[in-house]
Amino acid sequence: MFFIVFFAFDRDKGGAQISEESNRRSAISDIYIGLALLLIIGGIALAYENWIGHALIAIISLLLMGYAITTGAMLKGRLKRKSGNIFKLHRKSGIYFGSFVLGSFIYGLWMRLQHGESLLSSVHGKLGLFILLVVTLQDIPSLIFKNRAKYRGLHRIIGYALAPILVIDAGWGLHNGVTGVTKSLVLLHSISGGLAALVLVWIILEMRYPTYKSLARAKLASYLSAFLITAGCWIVGGYNYLTAYGSQVRPVILAGPHPWAHEVIMEAKEHIFVFLPIIAFALSITLSSLDRNTFQDDAKSRHALMMIACLALFMVLFMFLMGAIISNAGQTGMETLK
Amino acid sequence: MKESSTSIVSAVITIFLTGCIIITHDISKDFRQSLTALTGHHWISVSVIAVILFVLSSGLLLSSKNLRKILRSYDIGLWSTALIDVTVIMILVIFLVLIAHSLAD
């Protein structure tokens, strides 16, 4: 029951969509697959009680959420539809997404219980519980009501709102897992990075499946990405690097078992990062100078801009990976010094 | 479309020149010290130089039609590929220099 998150999306939108949604029987096989996935996740949690397993499941759920939102936007007409039964793909991704969200929550709960800690003692746990409730709220009406037109708008708003909340919670959890403690500036830095990645995915989707309003939304998304990368990542990260990293973290890493984490990874990260705001601004300025007709008619330009957004996304994820390695080396160094 | 890819050309120029500055700063201690002397910290200097380079190259390109023509700044496909290539090459070279530096120490 929990898994039919996006089941009732835009049923009476158009003839093709009604036809797609009318085929509800095939959902049962997807629910069985979702349950099987949940059992597998439960098994993994019992056998491998580590935050990395929990994080991997959360990352898969993020990817599935992206796919569910993309297909949902296609159903609504926000993104250009691709061939095939979009509703079926949307429902399938929604069910699997629900499985992974629930699996990730159970995994996290199991880990907390193993350490004798309360779930609600951390912000990450509270947010996780909130996400679970929101996903349940998405699911229940779609199972109870035959006519889903009344709550379709709410379903859509909650669906879109879930994306940044899930990214913030994932960033928060990753930060806690890697550093072991909560450092406000580093947390803000990583959450900004996570949101920037989400916004860049949005830009890529608008380029890949363009509709009449795609350019306006892509422009908005590009301004957001430039802001998040500049203010959240560059300035906040830079301030932390200048005030705390050099005096507190760097000596610990150099004295620990992985000094290369500073000598190679941090030295590379601090400088390579400077490329990222430049790319984000170039993308934002280019998009702002485009007109709607050029955007819709010129597939070559859209492809070029999509590739630049992909480059920015790659760099954000690369920074995430390097940041995780550095934070982990800091934690290991601290344990060694003890 | 002619003016729209100007900022991408500027980004390519900025990333190339900033990348060269970063590589030189990793190789030469004197250059690193001069960057530190500029603002008090080498990272701030590199950041400020990158911003100035981006603004200057954008201004230069926007003010010169001939330069845009010579650089084929209307070709967004060409310059987006150049941006990806230059960024990836610079990342790889920076990594190689730092790894070599770390191994040498």
Tab-separated table of C-alpha atoms in Angstrom:
chain	number	residue	atom	x	y	z
A	1	MET	CA	0.000	0.000	0.000
A	2	PHE	CA	2.752	2.378	0.910
A	3	PHE	CA	4.407	2.205	-2.449
A	4	ILE	CA	1.733	3.563	-4.758
A	5	VAL	CA	3.033	7.091	-4.330
A	6	PHE	CA	2.423	8.510	-7.743
A	7	PHE	CA	-0.426	6.224	-8.759
A	8	ALA	CA	-3.110	8.865	-9.131
A	9	PHE	CA	-1.333	11.434	-11.228
A	10	ASP	CA	-3.446	13.514	-13.622
A	11	ARG	CA	-6.016	10.888	-14.423
A	12	ASP	CA	-8.406	13.029	-16.397
A	13	LYS	CA	-5.749	15.103	-18.118
A	14	GLY	CA	-6.341	13.664	-21.567
A	15	GLY	CA	-7.516	10.635	-23.484
A	16	ALA	CA	-4.136	8.998	-23.776
A	17	GLN	CA	-3.443	9.490	-20.118
A	18	ILE	CA	-6.802	8.030	-19.045
A	19	SER	CA	-6.051	5.039	-21.201
A	20	GLU	CA	-2.648	4.694	-19.588
A	21	GLU	CA	-4.038	5.013	-16.054
A	22	SER	CA	-6.924	2.639	-16.658
A	23	ASN	CA	-4.491	-0.250	-16.795
A	24	ARG	CA	-4.112	-0.550	-13.016
A	25	ARG	CA	-3.679	-4.299	-12.746
A	26	SER	CA	-0.056	-4.234	-13.806
A	27	ALA	CA	0.686	-2.239	-10.627
A	28	ILE	CA	0.382	-5.406	-8.564
A	29	SER	CA	3.527	-6.908	-10.085
A	30	ASP	CA	5.358	-3.646	-9.390
A	31	ILE	CA	4.160	-3.732	-5.769
A	32	TYR	CA	5.474	-7.284	-5.415
A	33	ILE	CA	8.823	-6.158	-6.825
A	34	GLY	CA	8.759	-3.218	-4.413
A	35	LEU	CA	8.128	-5.578	-1.486
A	36	ALA	CA	10.930	-7.866	-2.654
A	37	LEU	CA	13.262	-4.859	-2.819
A	38	LEU	CA	12.222	-3.930	0.714
A	39	LEU	CA	13.023	-7.439	1.962
A	40	ILE	CA	16.422	-7.324	0.250
A	41	ILE	CA	17.166	-3.971	1.865
A	42	GLY	CA	16.082	-5.376	5.246
A	43	GLY	CA	18.429	-8.334	4.749
A	44	ILE	CA	21.308	-6.039	3.825
A	45	ALA	CA	20.599	-3.911	6.925
A	46	LEU	CA	20.752	-6.999	9.161
A	47	ALA	CA	23.937	-8.330	7.580
A	48	TYR	CA	25.787	-5.078	6.987
A	49	GLU	CA	25.046	-2.519	9.655
A	50	ASN	CA	26.956	0.488	8.339
A	51	TRP	CA	25.979	4.013	7.332
A	52	ILE	CA	27.444	3.439	3.832
A	53	GLY	CA	24.716	0.861	3.086
A	54	HIS	CA	22.075	3.286	4.336
A	55	ALA	CA	23.603	6.065	2.198
A	56	LEU	CA	23.709	3.901	-0.954
A	57	ILE	CA	20.025	3.050	-0.587
A	58	ALA	CA	19.223	6.728	-0.048
A	59	ILE	CA	21.185	7.634	-3.201
A	60	ILE	CA	19.227	5.052	-5.232
A	61	SER	CA	15.978	6.496	-3.854
A	62	LEU	CA	17.150	9.974	-4.947
A	63	LEU	CA	17.729	8.701	-8.487
A	64	LEU	CA	14.300	7.033	-8.524
A	65	MET	CA	12.717	10.232	-7.236
A	66	GLY	CA	14.298	12.113	-10.125
A	67	TYR	CA	12.851	9.619	-12.576
A	68	ALA	CA	9.403	9.746	-10.926
A	69	ILE	CA	9.394	13.565	-11.058
A	70	THR	CA	10.519	13.536	-14.701
A	71	THR	CA	7.766	11.160	-15.786
A	72	GLY	CA	5.254	13.058	-13.627
A	73	ALA	CA	6.216	16.307	-15.352
A	74	MET	CA	5.796	14.555	-18.705
A	75	LEU	CA	2.297	13.435	-17.715
A	76	LYS	CA	1.419	16.994	-16.767
A	77	GLY	CA	2.914	18.329	-20.014
A	78	ARG	CA	5.665	20.331	-18.320
A	79	LEU	CA	8.267	18.271	-20.110
A	80	LYS	CA	8.013	16.934	-23.648
A	81	ARG	CA	6.649	13.378	-23.571
A	82	LYS	CA	8.789	10.553	-24.824
A	83	SER	CA	7.296	7.498	-26.510
A	84	GLY	CA	5.758	4.666	-24.493
A	85	ASN	CA	3.369	4.472	-21.562
A	86	ILE	CA	4.604	7.310	-19.367
A	87	PHE	CA	2.062	6.685	-16.620
A	88	LYS	CA	3.268	3.107	-16.269
A	89	LEU	CA	6.871	4.293	-15.990
A	90	HIS	CA	5.818	6.973	-13.496
A	91	ARG	CA	3.925	4.472	-11.363
A	92	LYS	CA	6.736	1.934	-11.520
A	93	SER	CA	9.388	4.489	-10.499
A	94	GLY	CA	7.050	5.788	-7.776
A	95	ILE	CA	6.587	2.317	-6.320
A	96	TYR	CA	10.303	1.554	-6.360
A	97	PHE	CA	11.044	4.999	-4.939
A	98	GLY	CA	8.636	4.285	-2.073
A	99	SER	CA	10.364	0.952	-1.455
A	100	PHE	CA	13.749	2.571	-1.220
A	101	VAL	CA	12.526	5.442	0.994
A	102	LEU	CA	10.949	2.979	3.412
A	103	GLY	CA	13.979	0.683	3.175
A	104	SER	CA	16.341	3.557	3.853
A	105	PHE	CA	14.248	4.636	6.845
A	106	ILE	CA	14.191	1.111	8.295
A	107	TYR	CA	17.929	0.797	7.717
A	108	GLY	CA	18.560	4.083	9.560
A	109	LEU	CA	16.183	3.110	12.377
A	110	TRP	CA	17.897	-0.261	12.749
A	111	MET	CA	21.310	1.398	13.011
A	112	ARG	CA	20.063	3.855	15.644
A	113	LEU	CA	18.528	1.024	17.668
A	114	GLN	CA	21.781	-0.954	17.494
A	115	HIS	CA	23.574	1.990	19.071
A	116	GLY	CA	20.837	2.466	21.666
A	117	GLU	CA	19.942	5.888	20.284
A	118	SER	CA	16.543	7.459	19.737
A	119	LEU	CA	15.529	8.167	16.140
A	120	LEU	CA	14.166	11.582	17.053
A	121	SER	CA	17.375	12.689	18.764
A	122	SER	CA	18.845	13.802	15.433
A	123	VAL	CA	17.593	16.277	12.816
A	124	HIS	CA	18.368	13.702	10.104
A	125	GLY	CA	16.104	11.158	11.822
A	126	LYS	CA	13.312	13.707	12.307
A	127	LEU	CA	13.493	14.704	8.646
A	128	GLY	CA	13.489	11.038	7.639
A	129	LEU	CA	10.320	10.462	9.636
A	130	PHE	CA	8.767	13.570	8.089
A	131	ILE	CA	9.595	12.307	4.582
A	132	LEU	CA	8.026	8.966	5.403
A	133	LEU	CA	4.827	10.701	6.552
A	134	VAL	CA	4.744	12.890	3.435
A	135	VAL	CA	5.184	9.888	1.157
A	136	THR	CA	2.387	8.135	3.049
A	137	LEU	CA	0.189	11.195	2.539
A	138	GLN	CA	0.924	10.936	-1.163
A	139	ASP	CA	-0.086	7.286	-1.154
A	140	ILE	CA	-3.255	7.039	0.931
A	141	PRO	CA	-5.540	9.307	-1.158
A	142	SER	CA	-4.527	7.511	-4.338
A	143	LEU	CA	-5.715	4.227	-2.802
A	144	ILE	CA	-8.911	5.499	-1.218
A	145	PHE	CA	-10.389	7.892	-3.755
A	146	LYS	CA	-11.668	6.782	-7.114
A	147	ASN	CA	-11.749	10.339	-8.435
A	148	ARG	CA	-8.265	11.699	-7.954
A	149	ALA	CA	-8.843	15.019	-9.724
A	150	LYS	CA	-9.561	16.814	-6.398
A	151	TYR	CA	-6.175	16.260	-4.852
A	152	ARG	CA	-4.055	16.115	-7.988
A	153	GLY	CA	-2.705	19.640	-7.413
A	154	LEU	CA	-1.706	18.770	-3.847
A	155	HIS	CA	-0.137	15.519	-5.025
A	156	ARG	CA	1.930	17.478	-7.537
A	157	ILE	CA	3.034	20.140	-5.030
A	158	ILE	CA	4.000	17.528	-2.442
A	159	GLY	CA	5.837	15.540	-5.120
A	160	TYR	CA	7.950	18.526	-6.138
A	161	ALA	CA	8.461	19.672	-2.515
A	162	LEU	CA	9.710	16.218	-1.591
A	163	ALA	CA	12.732	16.596	-3.889
A	164	PRO	CA	14.584	19.400	-2.007
A	165	ILE	CA	13.571	17.936	1.387
A	166	LEU	CA	15.001	14.557	0.426
A	167	VAL	CA	18.183	16.171	-0.915
A	168	ILE	CA	18.620	18.187	2.309
A	169	ASP	CA	18.071	15.076	4.434
A	170	ALA	CA	20.481	13.042	2.280
A	171	GLY	CA	23.110	15.810	2.508
A	172	TRP	CA	22.590	16.026	6.258
A	173	GLY	CA	22.909	12.265	6.690
A	174	LEU	CA	25.991	12.091	4.470
A	175	HIS	CA	27.576	14.894	6.440
A	176	ASN	CA	26.866	13.155	9.774
A	177	GLY	CA	28.086	9.814	8.466
A	178	VAL	CA	31.349	11.154	7.079
A	179	THR	CA	32.319	13.688	9.731
A	180	GLY	CA	30.792	11.969	12.745
A	181	VAL	CA	29.756	15.357	14.140
A	182	THR	CA	27.654	18.275	12.921
A	183	LYS	CA	29.586	21.352	11.801
A	184	SER	CA	27.149	24.054	10.728
A	185	LEU	CA	29.273	25.617	7.983
A	186	VAL	CA	30.288	22.311	6.417
A	187	LEU	CA	26.678	21.161	6.639
A	188	LEU	CA	25.423	24.311	4.902
A	189	HIS	CA	28.171	23.869	2.289
A	190	SER	CA	27.166	20.260	1.530
A	191	ILE	CA	23.409	20.952	1.554
A	192	SER	CA	23.932	23.827	-0.896
A	193	GLY	CA	25.903	21.442	-3.097
A	194	GLY	CA	23.108	18.864	-2.952
A	195	LEU	CA	20.464	21.449	-3.872
A	196	ALA	CA	22.690	22.781	-6.673
A	197	ALA	CA	22.935	19.243	-8.072
A	198	LEU	CA	19.149	18.929	-7.941
A	199	VAL	CA	18.676	22.245	-9.753
A	200	LEU	CA	21.227	21.244	-12.403
A	201	VAL	CA	19.290	18.027	-13.026
A	202	TRP	CA	16.205	20.230	-13.477
A	203	ILE	CA	18.039	22.300	-16.133
A	204	ILE	CA	19.171	19.135	-17.940
A	205	LEU	CA	15.578	17.838	-18.026
A	206	GLU	CA	14.234	21.146	-19.375
A	207	MET	CA	16.840	20.985	-22.161
A	208	ARG	CA	16.242	17.326	-22.897
A	209	TYR	CA	12.433	17.516	-23.045
A	210	PRO	CA	11.596	21.101	-24.018
A	211	THR	CA	8.079	22.539	-24.004
A	212	TYR	CA	6.722	26.067	-24.476
A	213	LYS	CA	7.586	27.165	-20.912
A	214	SER	CA	10.844	25.248	-20.543
A	215	LEU	CA	13.106	28.235	-21.225
A	216	ALA	CA	11.559	30.355	-18.443
A	217	ARG	CA	11.928	27.489	-15.965
A	218	ALA	CA	15.475	26.708	-17.132
A	219	LYS	CA	16.413	30.380	-16.629
A	220	LEU	CA	15.011	30.332	-13.086
A	221	ALA	CA	16.823	27.071	-12.357
A	222	SER	CA	20.094	28.471	-13.714
A	223	TYR	CA	19.822	31.576	-11.464
A	224	LEU	CA	19.206	29.282	-8.504
A	225	SER	CA	22.169	27.082	-9.371
A	226	ALA	CA	24.453	30.121	-9.762
A	227	PHE	CA	23.261	31.433	-6.374
A	228	LEU	CA	23.648	28.091	-4.562
A	229	ILE	CA	27.080	27.434	-6.054
A	230	THR	CA	28.342	30.950	-5.367
A	231	ALA	CA	26.801	31.719	-1.960
A	232	GLY	CA	26.308	28.254	-0.465
A	233	CYS	CA	29.304	26.430	-1.868
A	234	TRP	CA	31.944	28.994	-2.774
A	235	ILE	CA	31.579	31.659	-0.061
A	236	VAL	CA	30.505	29.401	2.820
A	237	GLY	CA	32.981	26.661	1.868
A	238	GLY	CA	35.731	29.222	1.359
A	239	TYR	CA	35.042	30.858	4.718
A	240	ASN	CA	35.226	27.472	6.442
A	241	TYR	CA	38.423	26.630	4.567
A	242	LEU	CA	40.070	29.906	5.577
A	243	THR	CA	38.922	30.014	9.208
A	244	ALA	CA	38.648	26.397	10.384
A	245	TYR	CA	40.167	23.907	7.947
A	246	GLY	CA	43.757	25.183	7.941
A	247	SER	CA	44.064	25.391	11.716
A	248	GLN	CA	41.873	22.462	12.849
A	249	VAL	CA	41.441	19.812	10.145
A	250	ARG	CA	44.601	20.055	8.036
A	251	PRO	CA	47.082	19.215	10.879
A	252	VAL	CA	44.908	16.251	11.904
A	253	ILE	CA	44.808	14.836	8.358
A	254	LEU	CA	48.565	15.298	7.881
A	255	ALA	CA	49.246	13.535	11.194
A	256	GLY	CA	46.794	10.736	10.386
A	257	PRO	CA	47.121	7.639	8.181
A	258	HIS	CA	45.889	9.405	4.997
A	259	PRO	CA	47.943	12.587	4.523
A	260	TRP	CA	47.369	12.350	0.749
A	261	ALA	CA	43.750	13.377	1.449
A	262	HIS	CA	45.069	16.881	2.084
A	263	GLU	CA	48.140	16.878	-0.156
A	264	VAL	CA	46.276	15.729	-3.270
A	265	ILE	CA	42.498	15.772	-2.750
A	266	MET	CA	42.063	18.980	-0.738
A	267	GLU	CA	44.708	20.890	-2.696
A	268	ALA	CA	42.920	19.868	-5.921
A	269	LYS	CA	39.418	20.526	-4.571
A	270	GLU	CA	40.094	24.027	-3.301
A	271	HIS	CA	41.359	25.126	-6.713
A	272	ILE	CA	39.302	23.051	-9.149
A	273	PHE	CA	36.202	24.332	-7.363
A	274	VAL	CA	36.903	27.853	-8.675
A	275	PHE	CA	35.947	26.593	-12.173
A	276	LEU	CA	32.433	25.688	-11.021
A	277	PRO	CA	30.950	29.180	-10.359
A	278	ILE	CA	32.417	30.337	-13.690
A	279	ILE	CA	30.631	27.489	-15.496
A	280	ALA	CA	27.388	28.146	-13.567
A	281	PHE	CA	27.484	31.865	-14.449
A	282	ALA	CA	28.302	31.154	-18.104
A	283	LEU	CA	25.315	28.803	-18.276
A	284	SER	CA	23.046	31.277	-16.514
A	285	ILE	CA	24.072	34.255	-18.702
A	286	THR	CA	23.750	32.186	-21.893
A	287	LEU	CA	20.272	31.005	-20.942
A	288	SER	CA	19.148	34.507	-19.988
A	289	SER	CA	20.164	35.827	-23.414
A	290	LEU	CA	18.150	33.204	-25.312
A	291	ASP	CA	14.709	33.837	-26.744
A	292	ARG	CA	11.953	31.262	-26.735
A	293	ASN	CA	11.964	30.620	-30.490
A	294	THR	CA	15.703	30.014	-30.668
A	295	PHE	CA	15.458	27.739	-27.666
A	296	GLN	CA	12.671	25.614	-29.125
A	297	ASP	CA	13.890	25.488	-32.734
A	298	ASP	CA	17.630	25.126	-32.252
A	299	ALA	CA	18.259	21.580	-30.995
A	300	LYS	CA	22.030	22.026	-31.373
A	301	SER	CA	22.064	24.963	-28.928
A	302	ARG	CA	19.917	23.080	-26.434
A	303	HIS	CA	22.250	20.094	-26.637
A	304	ALA	CA	25.278	22.361	-26.110
A	305	LEU	CA	23.688	23.961	-23.036
A	306	MET	CA	22.640	20.566	-21.706
A	307	MET	CA	26.252	19.392	-21.971
A	308	ILE	CA	27.410	22.450	-19.987
A	309	ALA	CA	24.804	21.686	-17.297
A	310	CYS	CA	26.054	18.062	-17.283
A	311	LEU	CA	29.616	19.343	-16.813
A	312	ALA	CA	28.499	21.498	-13.860
A	313	LEU	CA	26.601	18.525	-12.366
A	314	PHE	CA	29.636	16.277	-12.786
A	315	MET	CA	31.770	18.865	-11.003
A	316	VAL	CA	29.306	19.237	-8.116
A	317	LEU	CA	29.237	15.451	-7.619
A	318	PHE	CA	33.013	15.278	-7.952
A	319	MET	CA	33.333	17.955	-5.235
A	320	PHE	CA	30.960	15.902	-3.052
A	321	LEU	CA	33.155	12.843	-3.442
A	322	MET	CA	36.339	14.760	-2.680
A	323	GLY	CA	34.683	16.477	0.301
A	324	ALA	CA	33.607	13.092	1.685
A	325	ILE	CA	37.158	11.715	1.328
A	326	ILE	CA	38.633	14.764	3.102
A	327	SER	CA	36.082	14.689	5.959
A	328	ASN	CA	36.600	10.948	6.390
A	329	ALA	CA	40.385	11.407	6.492
A	330	GLY	CA	39.876	14.102	9.157
A	331	GLN	CA	37.750	11.751	11.239
A	332	THR	CA	40.233	8.881	10.854
A	333	GLY	CA	43.086	11.211	11.770
A	334	MET	CA	41.235	12.337	14.880
A	335	GLU	CA	40.646	8.720	15.961
A	336	THR	CA	44.333	7.921	15.395
A	337	LEU	CA	45.451	10.859	17.520
A	338	LYS	CA	43.196	9.711	20.377
B	1	MET	CA	22.353	33.166	-30.866
B	2	LYS	CA	25.368	35.253	-31.903
B	3	GLU	CA	25.786	37.021	-28.570
B	4	SER	CA	24.544	34.287	-26.300
B	5	SER	CA	27.649	32.093	-26.333
B	6	THR	CA	29.996	34.971	-25.495
B	7	SER	CA	29.942	34.076	-21.797
B	8	ILE	CA	30.845	30.478	-22.665
B	9	VAL	CA	33.889	31.720	-24.606
B	10	SER	CA	34.792	33.862	-21.578
B	11	ALA	CA	34.416	30.830	-19.314
B	12	VAL	CA	36.787	28.812	-21.544
B	13	ILE	CA	39.397	31.602	-21.489
B	14	THR	CA	38.990	32.076	-17.707
B	15	ILE	CA	39.240	28.379	-16.872
B	16	PHE	CA	42.276	27.922	-19.110
B	17	LEU	CA	44.154	30.896	-17.636
B	18	THR	CA	43.073	30.136	-14.032
B	19	GLY	CA	44.115	26.512	-14.538
B	20	CYS	CA	47.547	27.666	-15.744
B	21	ILE	CA	47.858	29.926	-12.673
B	22	ILE	CA	46.920	27.018	-10.360
B	23	ILE	CA	49.437	24.687	-12.008
B	24	THR	CA	52.186	27.318	-11.839
B	25	HIS	CA	51.347	27.981	-8.178
B	26	ASP	CA	51.721	24.256	-7.439
B	27	ILE	CA	55.085	24.099	-9.195
B	28	SER	CA	56.674	27.395	-8.174
B	29	LYS	CA	56.973	28.407	-4.516
B	30	ASP	CA	57.853	31.982	-5.481
B	31	PHE	CA	54.675	32.330	-7.504
B	32	ARG	CA	52.671	30.863	-4.614
B	33	GLN	CA	54.188	33.426	-2.258
B	34	SER	CA	53.400	36.266	-4.636
B	35	LEU	CA	49.781	35.051	-4.813
B	36	THR	CA	49.670	34.977	-1.004
B	37	ALA	CA	51.120	38.476	-0.857
B	38	LEU	CA	48.417	39.747	-3.208
B	39	THR	CA	45.422	39.240	-0.872
B	40	GLY	CA	46.778	37.493	2.208
B	41	HIS	CA	45.860	33.968	1.046
B	42	HIS	CA	46.698	32.208	-2.207
B	43	TRP	CA	43.168	30.731	-2.526
B	44	ILE	CA	41.522	34.163	-2.280
B	45	SER	CA	43.956	35.491	-4.899
B	46	VAL	CA	43.129	32.662	-7.314
B	47	SER	CA	39.385	33.220	-6.751
B	48	VAL	CA	39.651	36.993	-7.295
B	49	ILE	CA	41.804	36.523	-10.416
B	50	ALA	CA	39.229	34.062	-11.841
B	51	VAL	CA	36.388	36.551	-11.316
B	52	ILE	CA	38.402	39.417	-12.838
B	53	LEU	CA	39.390	37.267	-15.826
B	54	PHE	CA	35.768	36.276	-16.454
B	55	VAL	CA	34.521	39.861	-16.257
B	56	LEU	CA	37.375	41.231	-18.371
B	57	SER	CA	37.130	38.587	-21.100
B	58	SER	CA	33.334	39.004	-21.237
B	59	GLY	CA	33.699	42.781	-21.535
B	60	LEU	CA	36.365	42.447	-24.192
B	61	LEU	CA	34.311	40.033	-26.271
B	62	LEU	CA	31.117	42.050	-25.953
B	63	SER	CA	32.880	45.231	-27.033
B	64	SER	CA	34.720	43.785	-30.032
B	65	LYS	CA	32.751	42.416	-32.950
B	66	ASN	CA	35.947	41.450	-34.780
B	67	LEU	CA	37.168	39.398	-31.859
B	68	ARG	CA	33.865	37.555	-31.671
B	69	LYS	CA	34.096	36.871	-35.406
B	70	ILE	CA	37.677	35.611	-35.189
B	71	LEU	CA	36.841	33.355	-32.244
B	72	ARG	CA	33.581	32.170	-33.906
B	73	SER	CA	31.747	32.998	-30.680
B	74	TYR	CA	28.405	32.417	-32.448
B	75	ASP	CA	29.180	28.676	-32.565
B	76	ILE	CA	27.742	27.491	-29.255
B	77	GLY	CA	28.371	23.820	-30.102
B	78	LEU	CA	32.069	24.443	-30.660
B	79	TRP	CA	32.492	26.462	-27.462
B	80	SER	CA	30.501	24.138	-25.222
B	81	THR	CA	32.772	21.279	-26.367
B	82	ALA	CA	35.801	23.509	-25.771
B	83	LEU	CA	34.529	24.321	-22.261
B	84	ILE	CA	34.152	20.635	-21.381
B	85	ASP	CA	37.528	19.717	-22.891
B	86	VAL	CA	39.464	22.569	-21.276
B	87	THR	CA	37.853	21.955	-17.848
B	88	VAL	CA	38.524	18.198	-17.901
B	89	ILE	CA	42.107	18.658	-19.159
B	90	MET	CA	42.823	21.271	-16.486
B	91	ILE	CA	41.396	19.020	-13.748
B	92	LEU	CA	43.541	16.104	-14.926
B	93	VAL	CA	46.721	18.189	-15.180
B	94	ILE	CA	46.160	19.700	-11.708
B	95	PHE	CA	45.698	16.211	-10.271
B	96	LEU	CA	48.801	14.885	-12.026
B	97	VAL	CA	50.921	17.780	-10.758
B	98	LEU	CA	49.651	17.321	-7.181
B	99	ILE	CA	50.168	13.538	-7.259
B	100	ALA	CA	53.715	14.025	-8.605
B	101	HIS	CA	54.335	16.657	-5.927
B	102	SER	CA	53.024	14.344	-3.178
B	103	LEU	CA	55.112	11.386	-4.393
B	104	ALA	CA	58.238	13.532	-4.658
B	105	ASP	CA	57.854	14.629	-1.025
